[in-house]
CSV table of C-alpha atoms in Angstrom, one decimal:
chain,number,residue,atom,x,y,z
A,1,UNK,CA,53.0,140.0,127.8
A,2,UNK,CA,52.1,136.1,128.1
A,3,UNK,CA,54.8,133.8,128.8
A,4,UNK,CA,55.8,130.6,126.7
A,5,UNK,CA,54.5,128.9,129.6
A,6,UNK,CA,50.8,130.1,129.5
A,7,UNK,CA,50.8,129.5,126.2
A,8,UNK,CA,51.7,126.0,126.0
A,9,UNK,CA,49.2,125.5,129.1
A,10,UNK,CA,46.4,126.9,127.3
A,11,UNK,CA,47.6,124.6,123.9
A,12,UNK,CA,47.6,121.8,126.2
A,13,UNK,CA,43.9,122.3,127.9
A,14,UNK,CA,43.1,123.1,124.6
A,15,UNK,CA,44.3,119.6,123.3
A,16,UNK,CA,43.2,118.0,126.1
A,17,UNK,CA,39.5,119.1,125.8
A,18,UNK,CA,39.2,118.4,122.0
A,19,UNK,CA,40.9,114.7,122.3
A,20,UNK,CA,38.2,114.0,125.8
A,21,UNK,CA,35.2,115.1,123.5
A,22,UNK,CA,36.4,113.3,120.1
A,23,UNK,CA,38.0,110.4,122.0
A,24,UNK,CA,40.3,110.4,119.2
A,25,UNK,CA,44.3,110.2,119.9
A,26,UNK,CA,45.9,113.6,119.5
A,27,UNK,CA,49.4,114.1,119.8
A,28,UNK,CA,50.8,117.5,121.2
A,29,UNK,CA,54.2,118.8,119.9
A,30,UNK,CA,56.1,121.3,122.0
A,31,UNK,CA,57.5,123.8,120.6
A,32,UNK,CA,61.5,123.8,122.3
A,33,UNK,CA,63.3,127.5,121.0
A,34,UNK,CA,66.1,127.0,119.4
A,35,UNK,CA,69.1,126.3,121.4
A,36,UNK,CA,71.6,127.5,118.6
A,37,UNK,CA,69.7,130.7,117.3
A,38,UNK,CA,67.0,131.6,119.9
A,39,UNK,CA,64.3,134.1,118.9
A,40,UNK,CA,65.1,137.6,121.1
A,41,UNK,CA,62.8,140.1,122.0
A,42,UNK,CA,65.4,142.7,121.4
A,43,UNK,CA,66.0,141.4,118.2
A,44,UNK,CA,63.0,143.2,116.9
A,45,UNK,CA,62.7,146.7,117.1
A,46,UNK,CA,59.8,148.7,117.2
A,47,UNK,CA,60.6,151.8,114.5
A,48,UNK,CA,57.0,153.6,114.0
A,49,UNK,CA,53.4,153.4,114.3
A,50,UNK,CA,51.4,155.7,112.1
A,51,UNK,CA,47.1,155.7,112.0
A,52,UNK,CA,46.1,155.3,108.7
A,53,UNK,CA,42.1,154.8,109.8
A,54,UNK,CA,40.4,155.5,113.3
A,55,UNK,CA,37.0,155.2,114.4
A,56,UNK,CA,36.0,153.4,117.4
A,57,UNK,CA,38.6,151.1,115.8
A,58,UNK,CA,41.9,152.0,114.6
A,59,UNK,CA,44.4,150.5,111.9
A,60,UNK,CA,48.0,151.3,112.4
A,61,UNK,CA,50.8,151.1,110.4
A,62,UNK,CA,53.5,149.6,112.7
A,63,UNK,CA,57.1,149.3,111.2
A,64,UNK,CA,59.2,146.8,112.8
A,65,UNK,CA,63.2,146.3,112.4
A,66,UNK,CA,63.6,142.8,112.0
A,67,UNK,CA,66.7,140.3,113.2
A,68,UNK,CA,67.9,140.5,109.1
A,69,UNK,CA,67.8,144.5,109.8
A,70,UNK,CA,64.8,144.8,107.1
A,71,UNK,CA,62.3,147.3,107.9
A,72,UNK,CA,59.0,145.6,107.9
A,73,UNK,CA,55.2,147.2,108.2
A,74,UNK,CA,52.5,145.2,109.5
A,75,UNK,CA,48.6,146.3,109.9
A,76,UNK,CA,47.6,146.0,113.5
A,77,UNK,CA,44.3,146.5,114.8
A,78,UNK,CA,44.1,148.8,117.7
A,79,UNK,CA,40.2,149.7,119.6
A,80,UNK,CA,39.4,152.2,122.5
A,81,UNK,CA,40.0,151.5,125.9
A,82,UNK,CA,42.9,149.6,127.8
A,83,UNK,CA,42.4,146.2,126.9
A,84,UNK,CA,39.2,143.9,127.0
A,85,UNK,CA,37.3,141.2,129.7
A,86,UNK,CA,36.0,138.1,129.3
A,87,UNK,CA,33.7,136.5,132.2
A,88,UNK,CA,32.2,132.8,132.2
A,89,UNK,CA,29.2,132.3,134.3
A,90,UNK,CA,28.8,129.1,136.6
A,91,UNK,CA,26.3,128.0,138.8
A,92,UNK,CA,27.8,125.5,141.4
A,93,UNK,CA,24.3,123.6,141.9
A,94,UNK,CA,22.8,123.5,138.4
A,95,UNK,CA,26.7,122.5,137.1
A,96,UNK,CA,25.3,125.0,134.3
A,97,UNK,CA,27.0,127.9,132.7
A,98,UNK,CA,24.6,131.1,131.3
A,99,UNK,CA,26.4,132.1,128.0
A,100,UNK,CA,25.2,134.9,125.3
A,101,UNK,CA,24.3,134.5,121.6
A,102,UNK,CA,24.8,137.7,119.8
A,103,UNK,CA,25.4,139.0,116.2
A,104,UNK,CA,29.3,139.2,115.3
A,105,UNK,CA,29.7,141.4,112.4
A,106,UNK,CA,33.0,140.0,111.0
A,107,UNK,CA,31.7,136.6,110.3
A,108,UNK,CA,28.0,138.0,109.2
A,109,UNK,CA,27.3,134.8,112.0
A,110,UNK,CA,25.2,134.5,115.3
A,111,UNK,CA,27.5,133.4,117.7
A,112,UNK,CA,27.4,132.0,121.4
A,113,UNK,CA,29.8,133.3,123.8
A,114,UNK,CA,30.5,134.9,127.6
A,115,UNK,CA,30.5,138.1,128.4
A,116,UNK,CA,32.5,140.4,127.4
A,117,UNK,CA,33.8,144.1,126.6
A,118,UNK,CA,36.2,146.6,126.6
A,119,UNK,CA,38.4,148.4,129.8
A,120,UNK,CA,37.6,151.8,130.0
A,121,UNK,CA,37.7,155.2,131.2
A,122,UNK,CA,34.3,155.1,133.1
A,123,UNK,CA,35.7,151.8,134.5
A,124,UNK,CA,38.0,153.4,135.9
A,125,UNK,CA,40.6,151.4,133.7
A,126,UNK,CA,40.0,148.7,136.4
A,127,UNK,CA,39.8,145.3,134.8
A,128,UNK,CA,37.8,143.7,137.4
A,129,UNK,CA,35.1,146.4,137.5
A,130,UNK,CA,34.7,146.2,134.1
A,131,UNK,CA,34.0,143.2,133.9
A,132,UNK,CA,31.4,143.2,136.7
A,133,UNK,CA,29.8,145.8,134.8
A,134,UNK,CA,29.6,143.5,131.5
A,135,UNK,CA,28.4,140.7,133.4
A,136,UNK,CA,25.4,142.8,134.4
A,137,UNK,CA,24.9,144.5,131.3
A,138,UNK,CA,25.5,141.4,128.9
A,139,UNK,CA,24.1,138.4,130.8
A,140,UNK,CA,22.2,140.1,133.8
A,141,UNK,CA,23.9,138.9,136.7
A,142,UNK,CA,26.0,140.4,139.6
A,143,UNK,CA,28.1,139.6,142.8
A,144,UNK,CA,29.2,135.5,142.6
A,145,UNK,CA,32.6,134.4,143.5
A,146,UNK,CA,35.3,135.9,141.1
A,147,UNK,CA,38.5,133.9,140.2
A,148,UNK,CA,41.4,135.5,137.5
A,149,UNK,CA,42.1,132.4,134.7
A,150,UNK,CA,45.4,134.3,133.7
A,151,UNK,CA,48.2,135.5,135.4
A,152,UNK,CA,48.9,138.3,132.9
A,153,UNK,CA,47.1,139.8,130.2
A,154,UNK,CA,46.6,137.7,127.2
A,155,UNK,CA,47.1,139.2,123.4
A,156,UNK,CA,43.9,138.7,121.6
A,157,UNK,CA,45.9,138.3,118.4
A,158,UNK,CA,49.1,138.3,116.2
A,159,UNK,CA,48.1,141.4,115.0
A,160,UNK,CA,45.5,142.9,117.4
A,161,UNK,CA,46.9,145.4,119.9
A,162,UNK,CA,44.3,144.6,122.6
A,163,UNK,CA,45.0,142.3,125.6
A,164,UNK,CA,42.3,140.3,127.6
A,165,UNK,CA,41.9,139.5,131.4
A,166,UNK,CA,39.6,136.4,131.8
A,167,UNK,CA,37.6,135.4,134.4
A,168,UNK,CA,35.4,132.9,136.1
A,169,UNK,CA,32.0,133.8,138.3
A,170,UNK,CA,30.3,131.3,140.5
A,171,UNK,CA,26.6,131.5,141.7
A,172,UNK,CA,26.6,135.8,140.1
A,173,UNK,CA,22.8,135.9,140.8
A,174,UNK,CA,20.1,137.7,138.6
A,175,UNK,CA,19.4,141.2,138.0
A,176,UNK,CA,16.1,142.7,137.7
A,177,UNK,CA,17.1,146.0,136.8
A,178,UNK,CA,20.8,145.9,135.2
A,179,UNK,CA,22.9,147.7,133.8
A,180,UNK,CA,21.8,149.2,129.8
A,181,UNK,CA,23.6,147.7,126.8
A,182,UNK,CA,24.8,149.4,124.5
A,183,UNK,CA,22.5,150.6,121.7
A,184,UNK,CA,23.9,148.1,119.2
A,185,UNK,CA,24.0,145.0,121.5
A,186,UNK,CA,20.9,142.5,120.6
A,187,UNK,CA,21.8,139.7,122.9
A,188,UNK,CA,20.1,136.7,123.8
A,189,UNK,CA,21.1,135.6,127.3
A,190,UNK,CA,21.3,131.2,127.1
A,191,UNK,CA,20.7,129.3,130.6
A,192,UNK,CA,21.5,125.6,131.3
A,193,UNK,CA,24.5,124.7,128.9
A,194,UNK,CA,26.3,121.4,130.7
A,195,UNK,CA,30.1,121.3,129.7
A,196,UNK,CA,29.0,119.0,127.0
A,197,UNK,CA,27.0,121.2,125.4
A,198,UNK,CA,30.0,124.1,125.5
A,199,UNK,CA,32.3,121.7,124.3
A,200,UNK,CA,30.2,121.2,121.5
A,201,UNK,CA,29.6,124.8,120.4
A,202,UNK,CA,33.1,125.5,120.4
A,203,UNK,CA,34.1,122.4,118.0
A,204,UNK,CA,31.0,123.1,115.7
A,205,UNK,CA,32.3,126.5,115.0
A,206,UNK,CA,29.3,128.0,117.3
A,207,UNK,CA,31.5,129.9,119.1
A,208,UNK,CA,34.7,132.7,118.2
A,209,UNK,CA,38.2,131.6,118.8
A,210,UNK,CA,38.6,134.0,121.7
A,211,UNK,CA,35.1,133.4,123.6
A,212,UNK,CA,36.2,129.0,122.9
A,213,UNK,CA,39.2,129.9,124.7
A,214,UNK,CA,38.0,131.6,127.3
A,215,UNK,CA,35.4,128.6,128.2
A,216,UNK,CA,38.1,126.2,127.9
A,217,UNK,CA,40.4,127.8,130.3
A,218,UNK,CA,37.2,128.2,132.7
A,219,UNK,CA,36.4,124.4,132.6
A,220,UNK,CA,40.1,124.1,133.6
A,221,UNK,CA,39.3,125.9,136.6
A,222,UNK,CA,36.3,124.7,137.6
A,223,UNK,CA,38.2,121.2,137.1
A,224,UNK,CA,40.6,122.5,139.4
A,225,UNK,CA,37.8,123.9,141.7
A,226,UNK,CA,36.9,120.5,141.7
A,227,UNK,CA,33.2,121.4,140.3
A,228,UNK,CA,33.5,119.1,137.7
A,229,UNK,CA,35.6,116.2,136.9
């Protein structure tokens, strides 16, 4: 599971993007637990899951015991596999990232976005080679320079059950023969976007909440990296 710590990282770069590309004055709150009545994760307690739909995604009835002793059911979204990748391609001498624009169902939108994909079996349940394998498949490119952008797996959601493993790529080059897509994947493979151009698409609503954080905690990197400022 995350820590608290990740998370008010990630709030922070998040902040910290948004206020550099508005040049408007945000201020961040932290959140402190509270120091008389601190939220347990033993105080909850996990009673039953039950499917109540599965296809290639699932919907579970999960009944949690709450701290008041209620008994509690929540729908949670489960999918296949073990969890899901996210991968942001760089090039260190353009200073360009190579980002997707696909069709996302939910929002009946054409989004931009990395690569990404589930974790599974014919991976190997192997994170990393999954996501080299979406890389190829998704934006054409293999090999580069791999670095991890979290420490543990990420939850995609309050109530998804999936959790992500991020990466960054540097100089992946081009495939002429990749990897097929899946039958349902239309994707348009974008060249050439400048960290001002990705801010932009992720404040203009051009992008979904989970691919937006996944490019923001890349820039961190490359910031980091020292491959932009």
């Amino acid at each position: 599971m995350f820590s608290y710590a990740f998370m008010i990282v990630a709030f922070n770069i998040l902040i910290g993007e948004i206020t550099a590309l508005k040049n408007t004055p945000i201020s961040t709150v932290t959140s402190k637990p509270d120091a008389v009545n601190p939220l347990r994760h033993s105080d909850y307690k996990l009673l039953s899951d039950k499917i109540v739909y599965s296809r290639w995604r699932s919907v579970i009835q999960r009944t949690i015991q709450l701290p008041s002793g209620e008994a509690v059911n929540f729908d949670i979204i489960d999918q296949r596999g073990t969890g899901a990748v996210l991968i942001f391609a760089w090039n260190s001498r353009t200073k360009t990232a190579t980002l997707l624009r696909e069709y996302n169902p939910a929002p009946c939108k054409i989004l931009y976005g990395p690569a990404a994909g589930l974790i599974e079996s014919k991976h190997g349940s192997d994170p990393l080679v999954a996501a080299r394998h979406e890389l190829e498949e998704e934006l054409h490119l293999k090999g580069g320079t791999w670095y991890p952008l979290n420490k543990k797996t990420v939850p995609m959601d309050k109530y998804v059950v999936t959790e992500i493993n991020a990466y960054l790529v540097l100089d992946a080059e081009e495939v002429l023969d990749p990897r097929e897509r899946d039958a349902e994947e239309f994707i348009e493979i974008v060249k050439d976007l400048t960290v001002d151009d990705i801010k932009d698409l992720i404040v203009n609503g051009e992008m979904n909440l989970v691919g937006g954080w996944g490019c923001l905690m890349a820039l961190e990197k490359l910031r980091e990296l020292g491959e932009i400022e």
